[in-house]
XYZ file of N, CA and C in Angstrom:
738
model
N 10.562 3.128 -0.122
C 9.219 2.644 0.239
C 8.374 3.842 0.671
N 7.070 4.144 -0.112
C 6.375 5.398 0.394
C 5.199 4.967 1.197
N 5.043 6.256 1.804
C 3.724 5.974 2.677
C 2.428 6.030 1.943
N 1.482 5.581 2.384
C -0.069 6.296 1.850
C -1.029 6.077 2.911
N -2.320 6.445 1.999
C -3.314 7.125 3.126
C -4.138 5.251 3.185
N -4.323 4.390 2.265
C -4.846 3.614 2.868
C -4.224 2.188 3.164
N -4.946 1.116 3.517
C -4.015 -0.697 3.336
C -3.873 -0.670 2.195
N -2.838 -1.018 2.063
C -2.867 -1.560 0.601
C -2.969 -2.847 0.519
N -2.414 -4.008 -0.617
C -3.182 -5.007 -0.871
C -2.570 -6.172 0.601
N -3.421 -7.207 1.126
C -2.490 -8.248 1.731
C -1.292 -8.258 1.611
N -0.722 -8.293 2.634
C 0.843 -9.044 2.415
C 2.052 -8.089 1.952
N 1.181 -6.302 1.236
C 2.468 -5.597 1.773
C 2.663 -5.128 2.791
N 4.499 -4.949 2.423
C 4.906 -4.585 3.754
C 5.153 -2.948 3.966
N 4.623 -1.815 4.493
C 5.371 -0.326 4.709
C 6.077 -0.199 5.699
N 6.812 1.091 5.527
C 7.153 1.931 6.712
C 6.451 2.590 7.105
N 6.336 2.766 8.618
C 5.017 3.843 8.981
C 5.742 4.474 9.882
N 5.059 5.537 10.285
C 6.490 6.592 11.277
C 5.954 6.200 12.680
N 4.953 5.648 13.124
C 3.799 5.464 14.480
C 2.526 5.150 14.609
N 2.633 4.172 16.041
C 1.203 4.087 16.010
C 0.557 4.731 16.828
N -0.645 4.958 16.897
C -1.974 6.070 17.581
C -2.852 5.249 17.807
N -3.270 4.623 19.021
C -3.676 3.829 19.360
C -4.440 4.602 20.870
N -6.484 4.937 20.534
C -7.171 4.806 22.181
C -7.497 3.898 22.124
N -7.880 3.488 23.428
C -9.055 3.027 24.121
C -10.544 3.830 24.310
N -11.829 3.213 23.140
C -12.773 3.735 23.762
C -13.570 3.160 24.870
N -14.521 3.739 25.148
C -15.805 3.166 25.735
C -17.024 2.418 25.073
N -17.342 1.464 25.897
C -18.101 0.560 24.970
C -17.613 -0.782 24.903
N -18.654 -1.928 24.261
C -18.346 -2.761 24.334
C -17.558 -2.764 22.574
N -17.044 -3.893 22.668
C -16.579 -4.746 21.006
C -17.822 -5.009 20.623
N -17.992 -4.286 19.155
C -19.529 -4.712 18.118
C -19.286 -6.354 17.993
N -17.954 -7.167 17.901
C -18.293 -8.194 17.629
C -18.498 -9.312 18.216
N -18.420 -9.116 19.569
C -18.632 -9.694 20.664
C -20.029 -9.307 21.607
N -20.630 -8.475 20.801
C -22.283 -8.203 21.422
C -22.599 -8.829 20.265
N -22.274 -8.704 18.737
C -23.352 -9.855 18.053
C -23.018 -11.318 18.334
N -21.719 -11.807 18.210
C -21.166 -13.408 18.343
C -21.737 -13.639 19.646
N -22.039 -13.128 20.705
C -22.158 -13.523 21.883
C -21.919 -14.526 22.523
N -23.379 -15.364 21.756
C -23.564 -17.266 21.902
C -22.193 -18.117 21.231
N -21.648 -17.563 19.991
C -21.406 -18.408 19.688
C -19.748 -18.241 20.112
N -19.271 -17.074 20.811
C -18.127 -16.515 21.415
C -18.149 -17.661 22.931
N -19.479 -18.104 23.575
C -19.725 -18.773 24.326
C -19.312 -20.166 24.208
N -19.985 -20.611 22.870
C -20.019 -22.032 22.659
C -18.803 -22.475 22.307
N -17.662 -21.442 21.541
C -16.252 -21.921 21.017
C -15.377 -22.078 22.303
N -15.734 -20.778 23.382
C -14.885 -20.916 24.233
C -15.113 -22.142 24.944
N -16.447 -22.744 25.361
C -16.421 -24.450 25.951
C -15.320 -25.206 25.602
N -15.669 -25.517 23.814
C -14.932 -26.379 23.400
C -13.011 -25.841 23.396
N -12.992 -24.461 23.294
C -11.435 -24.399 23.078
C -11.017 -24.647 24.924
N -11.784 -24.533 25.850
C -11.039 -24.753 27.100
C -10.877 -26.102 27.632
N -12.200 -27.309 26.611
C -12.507 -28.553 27.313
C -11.226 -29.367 26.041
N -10.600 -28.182 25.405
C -9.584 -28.863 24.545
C -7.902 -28.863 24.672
N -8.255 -27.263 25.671
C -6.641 -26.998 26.139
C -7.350 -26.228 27.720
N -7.395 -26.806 28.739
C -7.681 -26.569 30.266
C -6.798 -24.656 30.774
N -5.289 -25.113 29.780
C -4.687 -23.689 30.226
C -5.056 -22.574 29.777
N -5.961 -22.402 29.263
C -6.423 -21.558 28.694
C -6.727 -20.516 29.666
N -6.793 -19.330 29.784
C -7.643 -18.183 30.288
C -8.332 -17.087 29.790
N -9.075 -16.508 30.106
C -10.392 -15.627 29.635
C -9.700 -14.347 30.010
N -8.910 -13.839 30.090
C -8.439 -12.501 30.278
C -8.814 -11.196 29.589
N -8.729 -9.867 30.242
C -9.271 -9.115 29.082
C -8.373 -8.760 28.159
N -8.546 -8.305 26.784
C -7.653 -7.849 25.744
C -8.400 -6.724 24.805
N -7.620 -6.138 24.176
C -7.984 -4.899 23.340
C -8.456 -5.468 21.783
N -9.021 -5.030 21.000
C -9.397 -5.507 19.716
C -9.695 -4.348 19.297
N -9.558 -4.162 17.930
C -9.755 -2.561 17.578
C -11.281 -2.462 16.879
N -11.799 -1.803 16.789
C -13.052 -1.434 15.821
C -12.759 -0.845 14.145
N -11.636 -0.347 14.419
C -10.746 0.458 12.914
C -9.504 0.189 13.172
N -8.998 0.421 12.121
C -7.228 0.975 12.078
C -7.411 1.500 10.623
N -6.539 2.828 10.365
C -6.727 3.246 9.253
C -4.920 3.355 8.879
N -4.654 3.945 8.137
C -2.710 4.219 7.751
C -3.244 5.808 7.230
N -2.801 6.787 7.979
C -2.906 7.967 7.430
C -1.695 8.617 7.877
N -1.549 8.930 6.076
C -0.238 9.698 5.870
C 1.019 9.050 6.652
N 1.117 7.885 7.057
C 2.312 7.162 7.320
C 2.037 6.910 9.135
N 0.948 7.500 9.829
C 0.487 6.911 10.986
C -0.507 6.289 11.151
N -0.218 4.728 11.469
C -1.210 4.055 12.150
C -2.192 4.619 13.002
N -3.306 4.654 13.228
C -4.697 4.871 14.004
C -5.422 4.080 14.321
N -6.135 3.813 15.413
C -6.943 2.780 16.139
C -7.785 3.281 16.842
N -8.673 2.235 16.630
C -9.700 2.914 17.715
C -10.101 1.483 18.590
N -9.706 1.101 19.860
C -9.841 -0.087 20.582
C -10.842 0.070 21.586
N -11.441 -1.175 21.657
C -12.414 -1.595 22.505
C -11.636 -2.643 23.394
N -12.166 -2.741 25.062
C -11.678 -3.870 26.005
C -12.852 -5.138 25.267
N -12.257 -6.372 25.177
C -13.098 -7.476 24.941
C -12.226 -8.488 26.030
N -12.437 -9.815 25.625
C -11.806 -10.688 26.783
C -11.288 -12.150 25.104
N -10.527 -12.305 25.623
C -9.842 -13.686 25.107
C -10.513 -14.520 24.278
N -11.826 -14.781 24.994
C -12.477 -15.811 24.088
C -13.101 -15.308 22.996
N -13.229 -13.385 23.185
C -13.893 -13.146 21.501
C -12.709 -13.532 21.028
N -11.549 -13.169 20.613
C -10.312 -13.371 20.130
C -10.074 -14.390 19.237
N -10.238 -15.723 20.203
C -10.436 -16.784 19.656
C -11.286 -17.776 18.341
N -12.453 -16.765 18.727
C -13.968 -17.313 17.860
C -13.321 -16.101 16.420
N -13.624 -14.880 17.011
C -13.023 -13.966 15.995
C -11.937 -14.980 14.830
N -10.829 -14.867 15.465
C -9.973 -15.747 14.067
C -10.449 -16.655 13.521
N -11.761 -17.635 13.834
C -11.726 -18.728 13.257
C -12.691 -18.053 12.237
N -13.198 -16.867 12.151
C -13.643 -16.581 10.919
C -12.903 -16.113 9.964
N -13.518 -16.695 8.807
C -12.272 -16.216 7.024
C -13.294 -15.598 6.113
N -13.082 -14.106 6.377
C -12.462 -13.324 7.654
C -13.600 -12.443 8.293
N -13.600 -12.476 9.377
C -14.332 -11.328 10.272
C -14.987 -10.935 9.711
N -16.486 -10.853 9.941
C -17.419 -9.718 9.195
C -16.775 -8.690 9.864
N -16.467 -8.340 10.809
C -16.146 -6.936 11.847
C -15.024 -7.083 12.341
N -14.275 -5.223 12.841
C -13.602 -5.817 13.664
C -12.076 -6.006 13.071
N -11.181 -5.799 13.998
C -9.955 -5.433 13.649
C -8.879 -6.547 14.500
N -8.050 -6.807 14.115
C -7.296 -7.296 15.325
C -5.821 -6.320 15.385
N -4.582 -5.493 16.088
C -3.459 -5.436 15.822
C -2.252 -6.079 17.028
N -1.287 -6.592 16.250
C -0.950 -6.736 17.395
C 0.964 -6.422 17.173
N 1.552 -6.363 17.834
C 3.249 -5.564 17.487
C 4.666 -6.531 18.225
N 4.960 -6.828 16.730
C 6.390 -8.092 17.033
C 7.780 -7.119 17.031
N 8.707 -7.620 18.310
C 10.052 -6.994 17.955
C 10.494 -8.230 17.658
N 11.511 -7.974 16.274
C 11.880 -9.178 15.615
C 13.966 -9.041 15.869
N 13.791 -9.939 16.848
C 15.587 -10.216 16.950
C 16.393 -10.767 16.109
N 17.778 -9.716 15.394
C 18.887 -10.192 15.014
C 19.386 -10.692 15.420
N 20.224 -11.623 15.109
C 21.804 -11.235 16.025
C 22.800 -10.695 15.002
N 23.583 -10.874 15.772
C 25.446 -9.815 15.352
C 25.775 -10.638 13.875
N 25.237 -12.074 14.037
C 25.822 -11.982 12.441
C 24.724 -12.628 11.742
N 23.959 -11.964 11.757
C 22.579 -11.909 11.055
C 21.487 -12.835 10.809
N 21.364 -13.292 11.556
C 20.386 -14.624 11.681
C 19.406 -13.658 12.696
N 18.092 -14.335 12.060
C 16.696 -14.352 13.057
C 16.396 -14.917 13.639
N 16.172 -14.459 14.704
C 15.602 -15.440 16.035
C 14.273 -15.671 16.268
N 13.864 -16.585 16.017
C 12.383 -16.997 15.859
C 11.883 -18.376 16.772
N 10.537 -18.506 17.620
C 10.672 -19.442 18.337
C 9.026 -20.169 18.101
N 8.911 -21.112 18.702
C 7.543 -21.987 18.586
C 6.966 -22.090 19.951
N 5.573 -21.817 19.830
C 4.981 -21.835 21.233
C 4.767 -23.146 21.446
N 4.487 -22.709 22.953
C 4.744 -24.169 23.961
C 3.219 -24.888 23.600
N 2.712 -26.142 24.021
C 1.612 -26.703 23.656
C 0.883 -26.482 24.596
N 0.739 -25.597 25.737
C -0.413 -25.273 26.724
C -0.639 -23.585 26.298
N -0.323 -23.315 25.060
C -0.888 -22.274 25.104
C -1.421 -21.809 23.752
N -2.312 -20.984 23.478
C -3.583 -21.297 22.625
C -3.393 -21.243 21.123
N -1.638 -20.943 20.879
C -1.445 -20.645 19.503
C -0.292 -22.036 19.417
N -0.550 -23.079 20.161
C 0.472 -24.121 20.239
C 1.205 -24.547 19.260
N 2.667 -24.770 19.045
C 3.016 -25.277 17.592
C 3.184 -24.367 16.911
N 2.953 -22.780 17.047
C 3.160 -21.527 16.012
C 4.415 -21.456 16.209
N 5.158 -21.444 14.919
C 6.319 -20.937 14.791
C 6.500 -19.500 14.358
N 6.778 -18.644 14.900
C 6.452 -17.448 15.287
C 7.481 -16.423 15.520
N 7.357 -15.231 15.537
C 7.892 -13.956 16.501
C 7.308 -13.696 17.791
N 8.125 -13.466 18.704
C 6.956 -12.958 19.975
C 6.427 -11.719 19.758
N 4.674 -12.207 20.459
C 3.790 -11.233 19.630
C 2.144 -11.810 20.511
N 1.747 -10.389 21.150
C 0.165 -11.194 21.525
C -0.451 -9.821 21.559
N -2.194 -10.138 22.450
C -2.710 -9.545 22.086
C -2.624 -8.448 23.106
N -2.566 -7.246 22.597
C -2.606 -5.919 23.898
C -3.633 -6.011 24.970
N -3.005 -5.472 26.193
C -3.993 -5.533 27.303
C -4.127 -4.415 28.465
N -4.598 -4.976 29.210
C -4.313 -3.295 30.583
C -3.460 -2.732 30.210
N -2.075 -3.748 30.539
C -0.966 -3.382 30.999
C -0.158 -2.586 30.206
N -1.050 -2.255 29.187
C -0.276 -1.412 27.962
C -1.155 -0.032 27.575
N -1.896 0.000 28.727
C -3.113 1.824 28.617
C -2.076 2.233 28.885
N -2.150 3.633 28.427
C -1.089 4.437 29.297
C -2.341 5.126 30.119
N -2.060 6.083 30.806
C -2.748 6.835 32.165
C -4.170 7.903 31.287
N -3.537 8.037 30.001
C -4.449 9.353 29.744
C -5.132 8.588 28.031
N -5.267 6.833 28.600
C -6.428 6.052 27.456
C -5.606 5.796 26.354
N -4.361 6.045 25.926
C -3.971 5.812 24.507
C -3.504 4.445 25.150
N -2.775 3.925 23.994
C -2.021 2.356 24.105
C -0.805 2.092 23.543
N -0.136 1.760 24.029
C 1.791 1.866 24.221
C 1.852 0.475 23.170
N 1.816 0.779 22.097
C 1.959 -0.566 21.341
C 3.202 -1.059 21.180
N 4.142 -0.117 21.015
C 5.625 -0.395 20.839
C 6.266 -1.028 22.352
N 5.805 -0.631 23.309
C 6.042 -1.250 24.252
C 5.019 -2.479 24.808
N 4.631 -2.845 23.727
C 3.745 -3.838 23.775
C 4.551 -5.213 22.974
N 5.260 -5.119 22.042
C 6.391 -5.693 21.710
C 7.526 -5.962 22.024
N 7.748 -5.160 23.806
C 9.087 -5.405 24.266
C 8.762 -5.827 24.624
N 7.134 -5.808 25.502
C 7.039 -6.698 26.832
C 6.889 -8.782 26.699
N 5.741 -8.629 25.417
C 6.517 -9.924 24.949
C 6.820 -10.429 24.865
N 8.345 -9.718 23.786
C 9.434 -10.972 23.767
C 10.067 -11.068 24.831
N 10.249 -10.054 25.613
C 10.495 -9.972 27.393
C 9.648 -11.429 28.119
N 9.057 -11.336 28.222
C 8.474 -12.128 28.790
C 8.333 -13.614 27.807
N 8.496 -13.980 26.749
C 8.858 -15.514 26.087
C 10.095 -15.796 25.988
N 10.799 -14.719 25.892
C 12.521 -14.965 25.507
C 13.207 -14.468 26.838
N 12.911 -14.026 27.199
C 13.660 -13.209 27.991
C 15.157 -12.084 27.697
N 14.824 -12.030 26.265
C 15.605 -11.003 25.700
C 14.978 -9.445 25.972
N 15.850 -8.338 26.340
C 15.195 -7.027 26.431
C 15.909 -6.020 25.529
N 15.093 -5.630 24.792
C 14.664 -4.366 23.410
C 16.088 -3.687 23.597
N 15.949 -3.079 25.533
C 16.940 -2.150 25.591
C 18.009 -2.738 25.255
N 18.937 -4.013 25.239
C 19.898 -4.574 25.145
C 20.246 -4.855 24.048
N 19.567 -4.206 22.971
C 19.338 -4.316 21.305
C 19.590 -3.140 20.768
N 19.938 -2.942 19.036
C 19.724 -1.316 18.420
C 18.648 -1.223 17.991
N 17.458 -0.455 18.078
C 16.545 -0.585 17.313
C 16.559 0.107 16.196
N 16.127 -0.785 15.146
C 16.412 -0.566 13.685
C 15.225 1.228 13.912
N 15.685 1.998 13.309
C 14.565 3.686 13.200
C 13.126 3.131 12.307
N 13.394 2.253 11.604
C 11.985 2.040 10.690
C 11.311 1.065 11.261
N 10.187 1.800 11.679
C 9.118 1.122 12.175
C 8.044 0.135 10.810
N 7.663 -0.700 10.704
C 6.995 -1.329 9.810
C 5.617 -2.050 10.318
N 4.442 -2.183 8.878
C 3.037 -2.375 9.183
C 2.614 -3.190 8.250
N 2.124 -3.931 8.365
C 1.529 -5.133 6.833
C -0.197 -5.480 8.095
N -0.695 -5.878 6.939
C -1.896 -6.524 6.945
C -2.450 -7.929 6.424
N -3.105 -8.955 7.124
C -3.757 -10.134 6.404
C -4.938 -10.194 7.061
N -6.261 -9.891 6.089
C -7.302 -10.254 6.467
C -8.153 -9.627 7.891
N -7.762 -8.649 7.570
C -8.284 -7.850 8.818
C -7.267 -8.059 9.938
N -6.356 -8.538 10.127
C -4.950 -8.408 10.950
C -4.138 -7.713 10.466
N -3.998 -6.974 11.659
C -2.738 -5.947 11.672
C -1.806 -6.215 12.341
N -0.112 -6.431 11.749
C 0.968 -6.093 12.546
C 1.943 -5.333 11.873
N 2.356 -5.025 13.565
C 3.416 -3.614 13.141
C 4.923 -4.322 13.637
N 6.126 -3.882 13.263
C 7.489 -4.746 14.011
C 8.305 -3.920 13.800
N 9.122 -4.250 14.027
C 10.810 -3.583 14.552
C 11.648 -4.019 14.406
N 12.730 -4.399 13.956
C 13.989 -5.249 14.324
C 14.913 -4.243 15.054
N 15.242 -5.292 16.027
C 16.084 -4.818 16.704
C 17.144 -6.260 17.116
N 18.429 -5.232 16.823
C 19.982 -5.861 16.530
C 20.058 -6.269 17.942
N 20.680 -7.338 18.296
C 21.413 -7.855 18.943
C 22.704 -7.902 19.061
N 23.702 -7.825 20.564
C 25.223 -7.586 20.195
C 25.643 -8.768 20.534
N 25.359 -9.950 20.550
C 25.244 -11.545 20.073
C 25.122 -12.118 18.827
N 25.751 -13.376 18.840
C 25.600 -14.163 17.661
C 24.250 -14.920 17.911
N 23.838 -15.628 16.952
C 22.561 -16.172 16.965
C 22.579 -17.323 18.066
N 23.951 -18.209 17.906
C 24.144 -19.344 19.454
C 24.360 -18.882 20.773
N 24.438 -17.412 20.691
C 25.037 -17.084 21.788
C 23.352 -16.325 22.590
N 22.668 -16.128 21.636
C 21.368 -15.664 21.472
C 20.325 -16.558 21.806
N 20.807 -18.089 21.156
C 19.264 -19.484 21.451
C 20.243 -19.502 23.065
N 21.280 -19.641 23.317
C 21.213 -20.184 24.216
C 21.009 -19.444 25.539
N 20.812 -17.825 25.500
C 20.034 -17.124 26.574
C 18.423 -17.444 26.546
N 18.262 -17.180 25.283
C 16.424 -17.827 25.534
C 15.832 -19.273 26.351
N 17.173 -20.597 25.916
C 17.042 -21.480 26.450
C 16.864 -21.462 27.964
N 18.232 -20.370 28.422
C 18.500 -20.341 29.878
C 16.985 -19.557 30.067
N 16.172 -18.979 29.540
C 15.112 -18.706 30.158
C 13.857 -19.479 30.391
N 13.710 -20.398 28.969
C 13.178 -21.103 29.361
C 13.382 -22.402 30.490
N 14.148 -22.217 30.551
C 14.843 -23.540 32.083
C 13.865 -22.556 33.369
N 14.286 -21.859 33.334
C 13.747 -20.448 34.545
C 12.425 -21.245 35.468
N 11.580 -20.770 33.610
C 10.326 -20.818 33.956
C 9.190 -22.083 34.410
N 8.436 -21.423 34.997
C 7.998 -22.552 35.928
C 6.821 -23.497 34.475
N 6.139 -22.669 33.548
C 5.460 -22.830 31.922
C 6.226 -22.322 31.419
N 6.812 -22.303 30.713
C 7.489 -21.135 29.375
C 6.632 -21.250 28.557
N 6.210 -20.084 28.079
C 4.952 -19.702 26.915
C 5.647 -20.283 25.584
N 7.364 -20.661 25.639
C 7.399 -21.306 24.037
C 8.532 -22.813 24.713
N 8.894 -23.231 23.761
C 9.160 -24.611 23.486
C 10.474 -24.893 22.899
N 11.137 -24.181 21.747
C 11.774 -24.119 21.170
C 12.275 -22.696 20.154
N 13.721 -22.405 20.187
C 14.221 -21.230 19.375
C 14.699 -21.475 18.470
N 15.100 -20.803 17.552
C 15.547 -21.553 16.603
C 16.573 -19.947 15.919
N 17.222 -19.982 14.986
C 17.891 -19.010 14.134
C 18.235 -19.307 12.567
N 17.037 -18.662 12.311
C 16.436 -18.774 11.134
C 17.375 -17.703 9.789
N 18.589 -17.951 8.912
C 19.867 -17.828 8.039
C 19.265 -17.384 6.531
N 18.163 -17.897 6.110
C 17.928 -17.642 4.858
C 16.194 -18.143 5.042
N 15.781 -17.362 3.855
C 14.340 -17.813 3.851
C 14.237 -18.747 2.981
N 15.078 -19.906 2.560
C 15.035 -21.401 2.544
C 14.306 -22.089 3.398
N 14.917 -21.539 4.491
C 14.183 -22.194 6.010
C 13.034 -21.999 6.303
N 12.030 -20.955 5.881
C 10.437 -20.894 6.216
C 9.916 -21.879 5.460
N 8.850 -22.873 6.199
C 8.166 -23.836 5.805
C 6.490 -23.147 6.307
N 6.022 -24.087 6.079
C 4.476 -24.120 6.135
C 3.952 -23.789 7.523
N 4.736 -24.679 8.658
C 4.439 -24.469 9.731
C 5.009 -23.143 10.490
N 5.545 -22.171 9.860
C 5.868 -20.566 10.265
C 4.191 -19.849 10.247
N 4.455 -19.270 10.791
C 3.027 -18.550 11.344
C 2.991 -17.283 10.049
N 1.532 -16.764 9.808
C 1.614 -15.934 8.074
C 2.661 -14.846 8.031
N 2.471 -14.206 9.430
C 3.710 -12.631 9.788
C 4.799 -12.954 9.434
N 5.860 -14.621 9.798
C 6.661 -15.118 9.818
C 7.313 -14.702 8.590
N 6.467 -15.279 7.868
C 6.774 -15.545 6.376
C 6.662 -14.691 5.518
N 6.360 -13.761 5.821
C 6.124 -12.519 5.512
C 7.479 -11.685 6.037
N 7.762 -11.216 7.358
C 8.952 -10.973 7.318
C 10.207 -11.089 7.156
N 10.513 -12.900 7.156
C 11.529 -13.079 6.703
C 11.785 -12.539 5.326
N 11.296 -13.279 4.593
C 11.780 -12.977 2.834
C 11.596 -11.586 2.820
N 11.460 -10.783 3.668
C 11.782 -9.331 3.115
C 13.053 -8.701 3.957
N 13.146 -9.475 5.485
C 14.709 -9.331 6.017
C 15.863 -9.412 5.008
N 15.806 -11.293 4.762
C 16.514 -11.371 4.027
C 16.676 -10.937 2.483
N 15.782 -10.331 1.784
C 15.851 -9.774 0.723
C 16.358 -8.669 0.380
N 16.963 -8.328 1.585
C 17.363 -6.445 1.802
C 16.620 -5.774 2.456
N 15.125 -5.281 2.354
C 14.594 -4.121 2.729
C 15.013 -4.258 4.495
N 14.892 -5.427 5.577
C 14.926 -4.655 6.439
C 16.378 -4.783 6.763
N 17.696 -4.786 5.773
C 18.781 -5.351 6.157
C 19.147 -3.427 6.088
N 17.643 -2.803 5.729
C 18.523 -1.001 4.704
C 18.718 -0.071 5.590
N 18.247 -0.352 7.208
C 18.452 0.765 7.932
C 19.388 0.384 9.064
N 19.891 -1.413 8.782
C 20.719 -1.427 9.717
C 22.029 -1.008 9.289
C-alpha cells in the first residue's frame, strides 16, 4: 500500500506514518457563517435528547496527506457546530477528523460496540471514536490525536491501548469531508473474555456512553446499522490488509 501527496477517492483506505495536528487562533469559518442556523438545530437536537451538552471541540479548517503525513490545521468550535455541520451532504466547509483504536482479540474477532441512547450518536454501531478536545492540546498547541483514541475507548470500554500490541501501521480513509485515522491494537484476550470486561464496565458506570458490545468474526456480520468507518474497516480487517502487520 503506497503513500501519496493527496485524498484519494472516498472509502480508500492508506497507511500513513502520522498525524500533525495545531491548534490555530480564530474562530471555525463554519460556525461564523451557520451561526443562526448552528443555533436553531441545536434547540431542536437538545429539546430532542435533554443529555446533550455544548462542550468545546476541535474541527479542522484543512487536512491535507503529504507524503504519508497527515496535517491539520484546527480551530476550537463547540458541539453544536458539529452537529448542524454533519447534517450537511456535505459541508460547504470545513473538515471534521477524528481517531478510532480498533480492538482484537487473541483469536481474532473485533470488538465493536453501540452507543447508549442518551448520547448524540445513539444506536451507532461503531468503534470508539469522538470528537477531539482540550484535553488532547498538548502544552506547545499541537494535538495528541493518537492519544485521542486511547482516551476513548478508555473511557466507553474501559479497555486500555497499553494492555494491547499496537499493530506499527497507522491508517487514514476519508468520507465526505470526514477524516479518520485507526490502529488496531491486539488484545491478549479472547473476544468473550474481552465483551465481558467491557460489560463489567459498563455495570461501573453511573451513564455508560454505550449499550452493548458485540465481537464482530467475519464481515457477514456488518449490516446497515454499522456506522460508515465500521464498514469500512471491517472488510478490510478481515480481508487481510490489517491482518499484514499483525
Amino acid at each position: 500500500m503506497s503513500t501519496i501527496n493527496h485524498w484519494p477517492p472516498d472509502g480508500e483506505i492508506l497507511a500513513v506514518e502520522r498525524v500533525e495536528m495545531r491548534l490555530e487562533p480564530g474562530p471555525f469559518a463554519f460556525s461564523v457563517r451557520e451561526g443562526a442556523a448552528i443555533g436553531e438545530n441545536w434547540a431542536r437536537e437538545l429539546a430532542a435528547n435533554p443529555s446533550l451538552f455544548n462542550g468545546d471541540v476541535l474541527m479542522q479548517e484543512e487536512v491535507a496527506l503529504e507524503e504519508g503525513v497527515v496535517r491539520a490545521r484546527a480551530k476550537m468550535t463547540d458541539f453544536a457546530t458539529i452537529l448542524w455541520w454533519r447534517r450537511q451532504s456535505p459541508p460547504s466547509s470545513g473538515r471534521s477528523l477524528v481517531a478510532s483504536a480498533v480492538p482484537i482479540s487473541s483469536d481474532g474477532a473485533a470488538i465493536i460496540i453501540r452507543m447508549a441512547a442518551h448520547t448524540a450518536n445513539a444506536g451507532k454501531i461503531c468503534f470508539a471514536a469522538g470528537s477531539l478536545d482540550a484535553s488532547d492540546l498538548r502544552a506547545d498547541g499541537s494535538v495528541d490525536v493518537e492519544g485521542s483514541m486511547s482516551r476513548e475507548l478508555f473511557e466507553e470500554t474501559g479497555l486500555a491501548t497499553a494492555q494491547a500490541e499496537a499493530d506499527p501501521v497507522l491508517y487514514a480513509t476519508a468520507l465526505r469531508r470526514r477524516h479518520f485515522v485507526f490502529r488496531f491494537f491486539r488484545f491478549p484476550w479472547t473476544a468473550s473474555e474481552i465483551c465481558e470486561r467491557v460489560a463489567a464496565h459498563m455495570a461501573r458506570e453511573l451513564e455508560p456512553e454505550i449499550d452493548e458490545v458485540r465481537a464482530v468474526r467475519s464481515p457477514d456480520e456488518v449490516t446497515e446499522d454499522f456506522d460508515p468507518l465500521s464498514r469500512l474497516i471491517l472488510p478490510f480487517f478481515f480481508g487481510g490488509e490489517g491482518r499484514m502487520a499483525g
